């Protein structure tokens, strides 16, 4: 056995099902070793696509997604997706090929110090320099990637080491026991909740990662406390629930801002500052905060918790609940927001403007998707609208990158989602800018048999940046571009292509596209005048209570 073969045995022992990647001369031994493996290698068209696939695989399963590239340019291409996984807290293991250890000390073709390069975008990384260290390195990589907060790790494998003979066997997985919060912290939190007149719950992705959705819904219901969630916390409480206030995270005021204005306590559950700075909802640190999470709170002058309850989230919520009694407390004022939010959402149900308003596009998309179906949003103005208007019944049914927020994630992400859940409908929602960043992976999707629908919000430009420029400077620049004929583009790749020509087209087109057994692309002209209209409305917003 050589080191590459041992590496593959170790990956199998970790339960790896797929490796997403692209071949190169320096990772050939790994590809050879995969010939006799249960692991399916998914050949991608760009290393960035491979890393995004591993990223979303990790986010949906909680187990590290694995991606592979060659050295130098392959590795630099891989990096954006690796960084995305790291800041989105998705477990991922990246493996790069490398020149042999005999030519690292001199100027060498395609050589870059990849351990140095990946260090800032991973939780941990290393190079295999002794074949006999392989099993330890792989086990350590998976352990670190999958432990809270999860993230990316990187293993660099020089080609001469990959070919060297080695004895060894995989180290078996350990069972990490849950850790529980101290009773002192639980009591502190319970007392503060008992004393609060108008508390508000803010939930982030940590609650989804810890499968705390059910307990959290019970906690909020029993204590009658309204729940807002970040973009990456979507679905943590079912949206029809009377306490659900939906997503926060726009970089401007929205109805939910009124909830924060009037709260006298924020109970942050699995909340991650990387997603939405507390300076946005708690400038000056006026509102006392309770931090409930699996790791201690990050330091921020707007987020200095009066209690930190660090341990298994469901257990912490249960223990706090035992100690809380809010009977007789008046209804939380933030609930006054709910009718406003609901009517804002519903007013687009029959909107017949064309190009289609983003709110209407998403309203109709929601109608054709089931509770367990999955959408992956790309990054742009469409993401803001998806976060605000695409409501979820369950966790992990609307995947948004909001830690690193890299354009180009939606199409590769949808491939991973369809591999993980072949029985569910999957839709990639993307801007025309983000589409053109990784649309080559639609060929991968066709080849590996993942039929999903891509819907393009077509505005002929970088809409989110235009929105920002208009807000900040009153005009926009350098944001317009031309697009190919997306229908012909799709058809030329053997995919189904559709163009929405009227509002009435949208639902039938979506339904037809979702029935196809090949990937489908829908080009949908969108009316982004709504972006500034929204800013105007939010600026004039007076709190209903
Ligand atoms: C890789 C990457 N490059 C640049 C950005 C900055 N950025 C954020 S949104 C955006 C515009 C997105 O345009 P498009 O995909 O067309 O979506 P739209 O905003 O028009 O809905 C840009 C350039 C980013 N987040 N990621
Ligand atoms: Mg656009």
Coordinates of C-alpha atoms and ligand atoms in Angstrom, one line a residue:
X1 CA 0.0 0.0 0.0
X2 CA 1.2 3.5 -0.7
X3 CA 0.3 6.7 1.2
X4 CA -2.4 7.7 -1.2
X5 CA -4.0 4.3 -0.8
X6 CA -3.9 4.6 3.0
X7 CA -5.3 8.1 2.7
X8 CA -8.3 6.7 0.8
X9 CA -8.8 3.9 3.3
X10 CA -8.9 6.6 6.1
X11 CA -11.4 8.6 4.1
X12 CA -13.6 5.5 3.7
X13 CA -13.3 4.9 7.5
X14 CA -14.6 8.5 8.1
X15 CA -17.7 7.6 6.0
X16 CA -16.8 9.7 3.0
X17 CA -19.3 9.1 0.2
X18 CA -18.0 11.7 -2.4
X19 CA -14.9 13.5 -3.3
X20 CA -15.5 16.6 -5.5
X21 CA -12.5 17.6 -7.5
X22 CA -10.3 18.1 -10.5
X23 CA -7.3 16.0 -11.5
X24 CA -3.8 17.2 -12.0
X25 CA -0.4 15.6 -12.4
X26 CA 0.4 15.9 -8.7
X27 CA -2.8 14.1 -7.3
X28 CA -2.7 11.1 -9.7
X29 CA -1.8 8.6 -6.9
X30 CA -5.0 9.6 -5.0
X31 CA -7.1 9.2 -8.2
X32 CA -5.5 5.8 -8.7
X33 CA -6.3 4.8 -5.2
X34 CA -9.9 5.8 -5.7
X35 CA -10.3 3.2 -8.4
X36 CA -10.7 0.5 -5.7
X37 CA -12.8 2.5 -3.4
X38 CA -16.4 2.9 -2.3
X39 CA -16.0 6.6 -2.6
X40 CA -17.5 8.2 -5.7
X41 CA -15.3 10.8 -7.3
X42 CA -17.2 13.7 -8.9
X43 CA -15.2 15.4 -11.6
X44 CA -15.9 19.1 -11.6
X45 CA -15.2 21.9 -14.2
X46 CA -13.5 24.3 -11.8
X47 CA -12.0 23.6 -8.4
X48 CA -14.1 26.4 -6.9
X49 CA -17.2 24.4 -7.8
X50 CA -15.7 21.3 -6.1
X51 CA -15.1 23.2 -2.9
X52 CA -18.7 24.7 -2.9
X53 CA -20.1 21.2 -3.4
X54 CA -18.1 19.9 -0.4
X55 CA -19.2 23.0 1.5
X56 CA -22.9 22.6 1.0
X57 CA -22.6 18.8 1.5
X58 CA -21.0 19.5 4.9
X59 CA -23.6 22.1 5.8
X60 CA -26.5 19.7 5.0
X61 CA -25.1 16.6 6.6
X62 CA -22.9 17.8 9.5
X63 CA -20.2 15.5 8.1
X64 CA -17.2 16.9 6.3
X65 CA -17.5 17.3 2.6
X66 CA -14.3 16.5 0.8
X67 CA -12.7 18.3 -2.2
X68 CA -9.5 17.6 -4.1
X69 CA -7.3 19.7 -6.3
X70 CA -3.9 19.7 -7.7
X71 CA -1.1 22.1 -6.6
X72 CA -0.6 25.7 -7.6
X73 CA -3.4 27.0 -9.8
X74 CA -5.8 24.1 -8.8
X75 CA -5.3 25.0 -5.2
X76 CA -5.7 28.7 -5.6
X77 CA -9.0 28.0 -7.5
X78 CA -10.1 25.8 -4.6
X79 CA -9.6 28.5 -2.0
X80 CA -12.8 30.6 -2.3
X81 CA -15.0 27.6 -1.6
X82 CA -12.8 26.5 1.3
X83 CA -13.0 29.9 2.8
X84 CA -16.7 30.0 2.4
X85 CA -17.0 26.7 4.3
X86 CA -14.8 28.1 7.0
X87 CA -16.8 31.3 7.7
X88 CA -20.1 29.6 7.1
X89 CA -19.1 26.9 9.7
X90 CA -19.6 24.0 7.3
X91 CA -17.3 21.0 7.9
X92 CA -15.0 20.5 4.9
X93 CA -11.7 18.7 4.3
X94 CA -9.7 20.0 1.3
X95 CA -6.9 17.8 -0.1
X96 CA -4.3 19.3 -2.4
X97 CA -1.6 17.7 -4.5
X98 CA 1.9 19.1 -4.1
X99 CA 5.4 18.9 -5.6
X100 CA 7.7 16.3 -4.1
X101 CA 9.6 17.2 -1.0
X102 CA 12.7 16.9 -3.1
X103 CA 11.9 20.2 -4.9
X104 CA 10.3 22.5 -2.4
X105 CA 13.5 24.3 -1.4
X106 CA 14.2 25.6 -4.9
X107 CA 12.1 27.6 -7.4
X108 CA 9.8 24.9 -8.8
X109 CA 7.2 24.8 -11.5
X110 CA 3.7 25.5 -10.0
X111 CA 5.0 25.4 -6.5
X112 CA 3.3 27.5 -3.8
X113 CA 3.5 27.0 -0.1
X114 CA 0.0 25.8 0.3
X115 CA 0.1 25.2 4.0
X116 CA 0.9 28.9 4.4
X117 CA -1.7 29.8 1.8
X118 CA -4.6 27.9 3.3
X119 CA -3.8 28.7 7.0
X120 CA -6.0 31.8 7.1
X121 CA -9.0 30.1 5.5
X122 CA -9.0 26.9 7.6
X123 CA -9.3 25.9 11.3
X124 CA -6.2 23.7 10.9
X125 CA -4.0 22.4 8.1
X126 CA -0.8 20.4 7.6
X127 CA 1.3 18.6 5.0
X128 CA 1.9 14.9 5.1
X129 CA 5.6 14.6 5.3
X130 CA 5.8 11.1 6.8
X131 CA 3.6 8.4 5.3
X132 CA 3.2 6.8 8.7
X133 CA 1.5 10.0 10.0
X134 CA -1.4 9.7 7.5
X135 CA -4.0 8.0 9.7
X136 CA -3.5 10.5 12.5
X137 CA -3.6 13.4 10.2
X138 CA -6.8 12.3 8.5
X139 CA -8.6 11.6 11.9
X140 CA -7.4 14.9 13.3
X141 CA -8.7 16.7 10.2
X142 CA -12.2 15.2 10.4
X143 CA -12.3 15.7 14.2
X144 CA -11.5 19.4 13.9
X145 CA -13.7 20.0 10.8
X146 CA -16.7 18.5 12.5
X147 CA -16.4 19.9 16.0
X148 CA -18.2 23.1 17.0
X149 CA -17.8 25.5 15.5
X150 CA -17.2 23.4 12.4
X151 CA -15.2 24.6 9.5
X152 CA -12.6 23.8 6.9
X153 CA -9.3 21.9 7.2
X154 CA -6.7 21.3 4.6
X155 CA -4.2 18.4 4.0
X156 CA -1.4 18.9 1.5
X157 CA 0.1 15.7 0.0
X158 CA 3.4 15.9 -1.9
X159 CA 3.5 13.6 -4.8
X160 CA 6.6 11.6 -3.7
X161 CA 5.1 11.0 -0.3
X162 CA 1.8 9.9 -2.0
X163 CA 3.8 7.1 -3.8
X164 CA 5.8 5.9 -0.8
X165 CA 5.0 2.5 0.7
X166 CA 3.4 2.5 4.1
X167 CA 1.9 0.2 6.7
X168 CA -1.0 1.4 8.7
X169 CA -4.7 1.4 9.1
X170 CA -7.3 4.1 9.7
X171 CA -8.0 5.3 13.2
X172 CA -11.6 4.7 14.1
X173 CA -14.0 7.6 14.8
X174 CA -14.3 8.7 18.3
X175 CA -17.6 9.4 20.1
X176 CA -17.6 12.9 21.4
X177 CA -20.0 13.2 24.3
X178 CA -22.2 16.3 24.6
X179 CA -21.1 18.9 27.1
X180 CA -23.6 20.6 29.3
X181 CA -23.8 24.2 30.6
X182 CA -23.2 25.0 34.2
X183 CA -26.2 25.3 36.5
X184 CA -25.0 28.7 37.6
X185 CA -25.2 30.1 34.0
X186 CA -28.6 28.4 33.5
X187 CA -29.9 30.0 36.7
X188 CA -28.6 33.5 35.7
X189 CA -30.2 33.2 32.3
X190 CA -33.5 32.0 33.8
X191 CA -33.7 34.8 36.3
X192 CA -33.0 37.4 33.6
X193 CA -35.8 35.9 31.4
X194 CA -38.2 35.9 34.3
X195 CA -37.5 39.5 35.0
X196 CA -37.7 40.7 31.4
X197 CA -40.9 42.5 30.3
X198 CA -40.2 42.3 26.6
X199 CA -37.7 39.7 25.6
X200 CA -36.8 38.7 22.0
X201 CA -35.1 35.5 20.8
X202 CA -32.5 35.8 18.1
X203 CA -31.5 32.5 16.5
X204 CA -28.5 31.7 14.3
X205 CA -27.2 28.7 12.4
X206 CA -25.6 27.1 15.6
X207 CA -29.1 26.1 16.7
X208 CA -29.7 24.3 13.4
X209 CA -26.3 22.6 13.5
X210 CA -27.1 21.3 17.0
X211 CA -30.6 20.1 15.9
X212 CA -32.2 22.3 18.5
X213 CA -35.1 23.4 16.4
X214 CA -37.8 21.3 18.2
X215 CA -36.7 22.3 21.7
X216 CA -36.3 25.9 20.7
X217 CA -39.9 26.0 19.3
X218 CA -41.1 24.5 22.6
X219 CA -39.1 27.0 24.6
X220 CA -40.4 30.0 22.7
X221 CA -44.0 28.7 22.8
X222 CA -44.0 27.9 26.5
X223 CA -42.5 31.3 27.4
X224 CA -44.4 33.2 24.8
X225 CA -41.3 35.0 23.4
X226 CA -41.2 36.0 19.7
X227 CA -38.4 34.6 17.6
X228 CA -36.3 36.3 14.9
X229 CA -33.6 34.3 13.0
X230 CA -30.6 35.2 11.0
X231 CA -30.3 34.3 7.3
X232 CA -28.5 31.1 8.2
X233 CA -31.1 30.3 10.9
X234 CA -34.0 30.1 8.5
X235 CA -36.5 27.3 9.3
X236 CA -35.4 26.9 12.9
X237 CA -39.0 27.6 13.9
X238 CA -41.8 26.9 11.3
X239 CA -42.9 30.1 9.7
X240 CA -46.6 29.7 10.3
X241 CA -45.9 29.6 14.0
X242 CA -47.5 32.6 15.7
X243 CA -44.3 33.7 17.4
X244 CA -42.2 33.6 14.2
X245 CA -40.9 37.0 13.2
X246 CA -38.8 35.6 10.3
X247 CA -35.3 36.7 9.2
X248 CA -33.2 39.6 10.3
X249 CA -30.0 40.7 8.6
X250 CA -30.7 43.3 6.0
X251 CA -28.1 46.0 6.2
X252 CA -30.9 48.5 6.8
X253 CA -34.0 49.0 8.9
X254 CA -36.9 46.6 8.5
X255 CA -40.0 45.9 10.6
X256 CA -37.9 43.6 12.9
X257 CA -35.8 46.6 13.8
X258 CA -38.8 47.8 15.8
X259 CA -38.7 44.6 17.8
X260 CA -35.1 45.2 18.8
X261 CA -35.8 48.9 19.6
X262 CA -38.3 47.8 22.1
X263 CA -36.7 44.7 23.6
X264 CA -35.4 44.8 27.1
X265 CA -33.6 41.4 26.7
X266 CA -32.2 39.5 23.7
X267 CA -31.8 35.8 24.1
X268 CA -29.3 34.8 21.4
X269 CA -29.4 31.1 20.6
X270 CA -26.7 29.6 18.3
X271 CA -26.1 33.2 17.1
X272 CA -22.8 33.9 15.2
X273 CA -21.5 37.4 15.0
X274 CA -19.9 36.6 11.6
X275 CA -23.3 36.7 10.0
X276 CA -24.9 39.9 11.3
X277 CA -23.0 42.2 13.5
X278 CA -24.6 43.0 16.9
X279 CA -23.7 46.7 16.2
X280 CA -26.6 46.6 13.7
X281 CA -29.2 45.6 16.2
X282 CA -27.6 46.7 19.5
X283 CA -25.6 49.8 18.8
X284 CA -24.0 51.0 22.0
X285 CA -24.8 47.7 23.7
X286 CA -28.1 49.1 25.2
X287 CA -30.0 45.8 25.3
X288 CA -28.8 43.1 27.8
X289 CA -28.0 39.8 26.0
X290 CA -28.0 36.2 27.1
X291 CA -25.8 34.0 25.0
X292 CA -26.8 30.4 24.6
X293 CA -24.5 28.4 22.3
X294 CA -22.1 25.5 22.1
X295 CA -19.1 27.8 22.3
X296 CA -18.4 30.9 24.3
X297 CA -19.4 34.3 22.9
X298 CA -17.1 36.4 20.7
X299 CA -16.2 39.7 22.2
X300 CA -17.9 42.8 20.8
X301 CA -18.8 46.0 22.5
X302 CA -22.4 45.5 21.4
X303 CA -22.5 41.9 22.6
X304 CA -21.4 41.6 26.2
X305 CA -23.7 38.9 27.5
X306 CA -25.0 39.1 31.1
X307 CA -25.1 35.3 31.0
X308 CA -23.2 32.8 28.8
X309 CA -24.9 29.4 28.7
X310 CA -22.3 27.2 26.9
X311 CA -23.1 23.6 26.2
X312 CA -25.6 21.5 24.3
X313 CA -28.2 24.0 23.1
X314 CA -31.3 21.8 23.5
X315 CA -30.3 20.8 27.0
X316 CA -29.6 24.4 28.0
X317 CA -33.0 25.5 26.8
X318 CA -34.7 22.6 28.6
X319 CA -32.9 23.5 31.9
X320 CA -33.7 27.2 31.6
X321 CA -37.4 26.3 30.8
X322 CA -37.6 24.3 34.1
X323 CA -36.6 27.4 36.0
X324 CA -38.7 29.9 34.2
X325 CA -42.2 31.1 35.0
X326 CA -43.6 33.9 32.8
X327 CA -47.3 33.3 33.6
X328 CA -49.1 36.6 33.9
X329 CA -46.5 38.5 31.8
X330 CA -48.2 40.7 29.2
X331 CA -47.9 39.6 25.6
X332 CA -44.6 40.6 24.2
X333 CA -44.8 43.8 22.3
X334 CA -42.8 42.5 19.4
X335 CA -45.8 40.4 18.5
X336 CA -47.5 43.6 17.3
X337 CA -45.1 43.4 14.4
X338 CA -46.4 40.2 13.1
X339 CA -49.5 41.5 11.3
X340 CA -47.3 44.1 9.6
X341 CA -44.8 41.5 8.4
X342 CA -47.5 39.2 7.2
X343 CA -49.4 41.8 5.2
X344 CA -46.2 43.1 3.6
X345 CA -45.5 39.5 2.5
X346 CA -49.1 38.8 1.3
X347 CA -49.5 41.9 -0.8
X348 CA -47.5 40.5 -3.6
X349 CA -49.6 37.3 -4.1
X350 CA -51.4 38.7 -7.1
X351 CA -49.0 41.4 -8.3
X352 CA -49.0 41.4 -12.1
X353 CA -46.1 43.8 -12.8
X354 CA -43.6 42.7 -15.4
X355 CA -40.6 42.3 -15.2
X356 CA -41.6 40.4 -12.1
X357 CA -41.0 42.0 -8.6
X358 CA -38.6 39.9 -6.5
X359 CA -41.2 39.6 -3.8
X360 CA -43.7 38.1 -6.3
X361 CA -41.1 35.8 -7.8
X362 CA -40.3 34.4 -4.4
X363 CA -44.0 34.2 -3.4
X364 CA -44.6 32.0 -6.4
X365 CA -41.5 29.9 -5.9
X366 CA -42.7 29.2 -2.4
X367 CA -46.0 27.9 -3.7
X368 CA -44.4 25.2 -5.8
X369 CA -41.9 24.0 -3.2
X370 CA -42.8 21.5 -0.5
X371 CA -41.9 21.8 3.2
X372 CA -38.8 19.6 2.8
X373 CA -37.7 20.8 -0.6
X374 CA -34.4 22.8 -0.7
X375 CA -33.5 26.2 -2.2
X376 CA -29.9 27.4 -2.4
X377 CA -29.5 31.1 -2.8
X378 CA -26.5 32.8 -4.4
X379 CA -25.3 36.2 -3.2
X380 CA -26.7 39.5 -4.3
X381 CA -30.0 41.5 -4.1
X382 CA -31.9 38.3 -4.7
X383 CA -30.3 36.8 -1.5
X384 CA -31.7 39.7 0.5
X385 CA -35.2 39.1 -0.9
X386 CA -34.9 35.4 -0.4
X387 CA -33.9 35.9 3.2
X388 CA -36.8 38.2 3.8
X389 CA -39.5 36.5 1.7
X390 CA -38.8 32.8 1.3
X391 CA -40.3 31.3 4.4
X392 CA -39.3 27.9 5.7
X393 CA -41.1 25.2 7.6
X394 CA -37.9 23.3 8.5
X395 CA -34.2 23.9 9.1
X396 CA -31.7 23.5 6.2
X397 CA -34.4 24.0 3.5
X398 CA -33.1 27.5 2.5
X399 CA -29.3 27.5 2.3
X400 CA -27.7 30.9 2.3
X401 CA -24.1 31.7 2.6
X402 CA -23.9 34.6 5.0
X403 CA -20.6 34.2 6.7
X404 CA -18.3 34.5 3.7
X405 CA -21.1 35.3 1.3
X406 CA -19.3 34.2 -1.9
X407 CA -21.1 34.6 -5.2
X408 CA -21.2 31.4 -7.3
X409 CA -22.2 29.0 -4.6
X410 CA -25.8 28.3 -5.8
X411 CA -25.2 25.9 -8.7
X412 CA -22.5 23.7 -7.2
X413 CA -24.4 23.9 -3.9
X414 CA -27.5 22.6 -5.6
X415 CA -25.5 19.6 -7.0
X416 CA -24.5 18.7 -3.5
X417 CA -28.0 19.1 -2.1
X418 CA -29.5 16.9 -4.8
X419 CA -26.8 14.2 -4.1
X420 CA -27.7 14.3 -0.4
X421 CA -31.5 14.4 -0.9
X422 CA -32.2 12.9 -4.4
X423 CA -35.9 12.6 -3.4
X424 CA -36.4 16.3 -2.8
X425 CA -36.9 19.2 -5.2
X426 CA -33.9 21.4 -5.4
X427 CA -33.8 25.0 -6.8
X428 CA -30.7 27.2 -7.2
X429 CA -31.7 30.8 -7.0
X430 CA -29.1 33.1 -8.5
X431 CA -28.4 36.5 -9.9
X432 CA -27.2 36.8 -13.5
X433 CA -23.7 37.8 -12.1
X434 CA -23.4 34.8 -9.8
X435 CA -24.8 32.4 -12.5
X436 CA -21.9 33.3 -14.9
X437 CA -19.4 32.6 -12.2
X438 CA -20.0 28.8 -11.9
X439 CA -22.6 27.9 -14.6
X440 CA -20.0 25.5 -16.1
X441 CA -21.0 23.1 -13.2
X442 CA -24.3 22.6 -14.9
X443 CA -22.4 20.2 -17.2
X444 CA -21.3 18.4 -14.0
X445 CA -24.9 18.3 -12.9
X446 CA -26.0 16.8 -16.1
X447 CA -23.2 14.2 -16.1
X448 CA -23.8 13.1 -12.5
X449 CA -27.5 13.0 -12.9
X450 CA -28.6 15.7 -10.4
X451 CA -31.7 17.3 -12.0
X452 CA -32.5 20.6 -10.3
X453 CA -33.8 23.9 -11.4
X454 CA -31.8 27.1 -11.6
X455 CA -33.7 30.3 -11.6
X456 CA -31.9 33.4 -12.7
X457 CA -32.9 36.8 -11.5
X458 CA -32.1 38.7 -14.7
X459 CA -31.4 42.4 -14.2
X460 CA -28.4 42.7 -16.5
X461 CA -26.1 43.8 -13.6
X462 CA -24.7 43.5 -10.2
X463 CA -28.0 44.5 -8.6
X464 CA -26.9 44.5 -5.0
X465 CA -24.0 46.8 -5.7
X466 CA -26.2 49.1 -7.7
X467 CA -28.6 49.2 -4.7
X468 CA -25.8 50.2 -2.4
X469 CA -24.4 52.8 -4.7
X470 CA -27.8 54.4 -5.2
X471 CA -28.3 54.5 -1.4
X472 CA -24.8 55.9 -0.7
X473 CA -24.1 58.1 -3.7
X474 CA -27.4 58.6 -5.4
X475 CA -26.1 57.1 -8.6
X476 CA -24.5 53.9 -9.8
X477 CA -21.4 52.9 -11.8
X478 CA -19.6 49.9 -13.3
X479 CA -22.4 47.5 -12.5
X480 CA -24.1 46.8 -15.9
X481 CA -23.2 43.9 -18.2
X482 CA -24.6 41.9 -21.1
X483 CA -25.9 38.4 -20.8
X484 CA -25.9 35.4 -23.2
X485 CA -29.3 34.0 -24.3
X486 CA -29.7 31.8 -21.2
X487 CA -32.3 29.5 -22.9
X488 CA -29.9 28.8 -25.8
X489 CA -27.0 28.5 -23.4
X490 CA -28.9 25.8 -21.4
X491 CA -30.0 24.0 -24.6
X492 CA -26.5 24.0 -26.0
X493 CA -25.4 22.1 -22.9
X494 CA -28.2 19.5 -23.2
X495 CA -30.3 21.1 -20.4
X496 CA -33.8 22.5 -20.5
X497 CA -34.1 26.2 -20.9
X498 CA -37.1 28.4 -20.2
X499 CA -37.8 32.2 -20.3
X500 CA -40.5 33.7 -18.3
X501 CA -42.4 36.2 -20.5
X502 CA -45.2 37.2 -18.1
X503 CA -46.2 36.8 -14.5
X504 CA -48.7 34.2 -15.3
X505 CA -45.9 32.1 -16.9
X506 CA -43.9 31.7 -13.7
X507 CA -45.7 29.0 -11.8
X508 CA -46.4 26.7 -14.8
X509 CA -42.8 27.2 -15.9
X510 CA -41.4 26.3 -12.5
X511 CA -43.7 23.2 -12.3
X512 CA -42.6 22.0 -15.7
X513 CA -38.9 22.6 -15.0
X514 CA -39.1 20.7 -11.7
X515 CA -40.6 17.7 -13.6
X516 CA -37.5 17.4 -15.9
X517 CA -35.0 14.6 -15.5
X518 CA -32.2 16.9 -16.6
X519 CA -31.1 20.2 -15.0
X520 CA -33.3 23.1 -16.1
X521 CA -32.5 26.8 -16.3
X522 CA -35.2 29.5 -16.0
X523 CA -34.4 33.0 -17.2
X524 CA -36.6 35.4 -15.3
X525 CA -36.5 39.2 -15.8
X526 CA -36.8 40.9 -12.5
X527 CA -37.8 44.4 -11.5
X528 CA -35.1 45.7 -9.1
X529 CA -36.7 49.1 -8.9
X530 CA -38.2 47.4 -5.8
X531 CA -34.8 47.5 -4.1
X532 CA -34.8 51.3 -3.7
X533 CA -38.6 51.4 -3.1
X534 CA -37.9 49.1 -0.2
X535 CA -35.2 51.3 1.2
X536 CA -37.5 54.3 0.9
X537 CA -40.2 52.4 2.7
X538 CA -37.9 51.2 5.4
X539 CA -36.5 54.7 5.9
X540 CA -40.0 56.0 6.5
X541 CA -40.8 53.1 8.7
X542 CA -42.6 54.0 11.9
X543 CA -42.9 51.3 14.4
X544 CA -46.4 50.0 14.8
X545 CA -46.2 49.8 18.6
Ligands
LIG1 C1 -17.1 36.2 -5.4 C2 -17.7 37.5 -5.0 N1 -17.3 38.6 -5.7 C3 -17.9 39.8 -5.4 C4 -18.8 39.9 -4.4 C5 -19.5 41.3 -4.0 N2 -20.9 41.2 -4.5 C6 -21.9 40.9 -3.6 S1 -23.4 40.9 -4.3 C7 -22.7 41.3 -5.8 C8 -23.6 41.4 -7.0 C9 -24.3 40.2 -7.4 O1 -24.9 40.3 -8.7 P1 -25.8 39.2 -9.3 O2 -25.3 37.9 -9.1 O3 -26.3 39.6 -10.6 O4 -27.1 39.3 -8.2 P2 -28.1 40.6 -8.0 O5 -27.5 41.4 -7.0 O6 -28.2 41.3 -9.4 O7 -29.4 39.9 -7.6 C10 -21.3 41.5 -5.7 C11 -20.5 41.9 -6.9 C12 -19.1 38.7 -3.7 N3 -20.0 38.7 -2.6 N4 -18.6 37.5 -4.0
LIG2 MG1 -27.9 40.7 -11.4

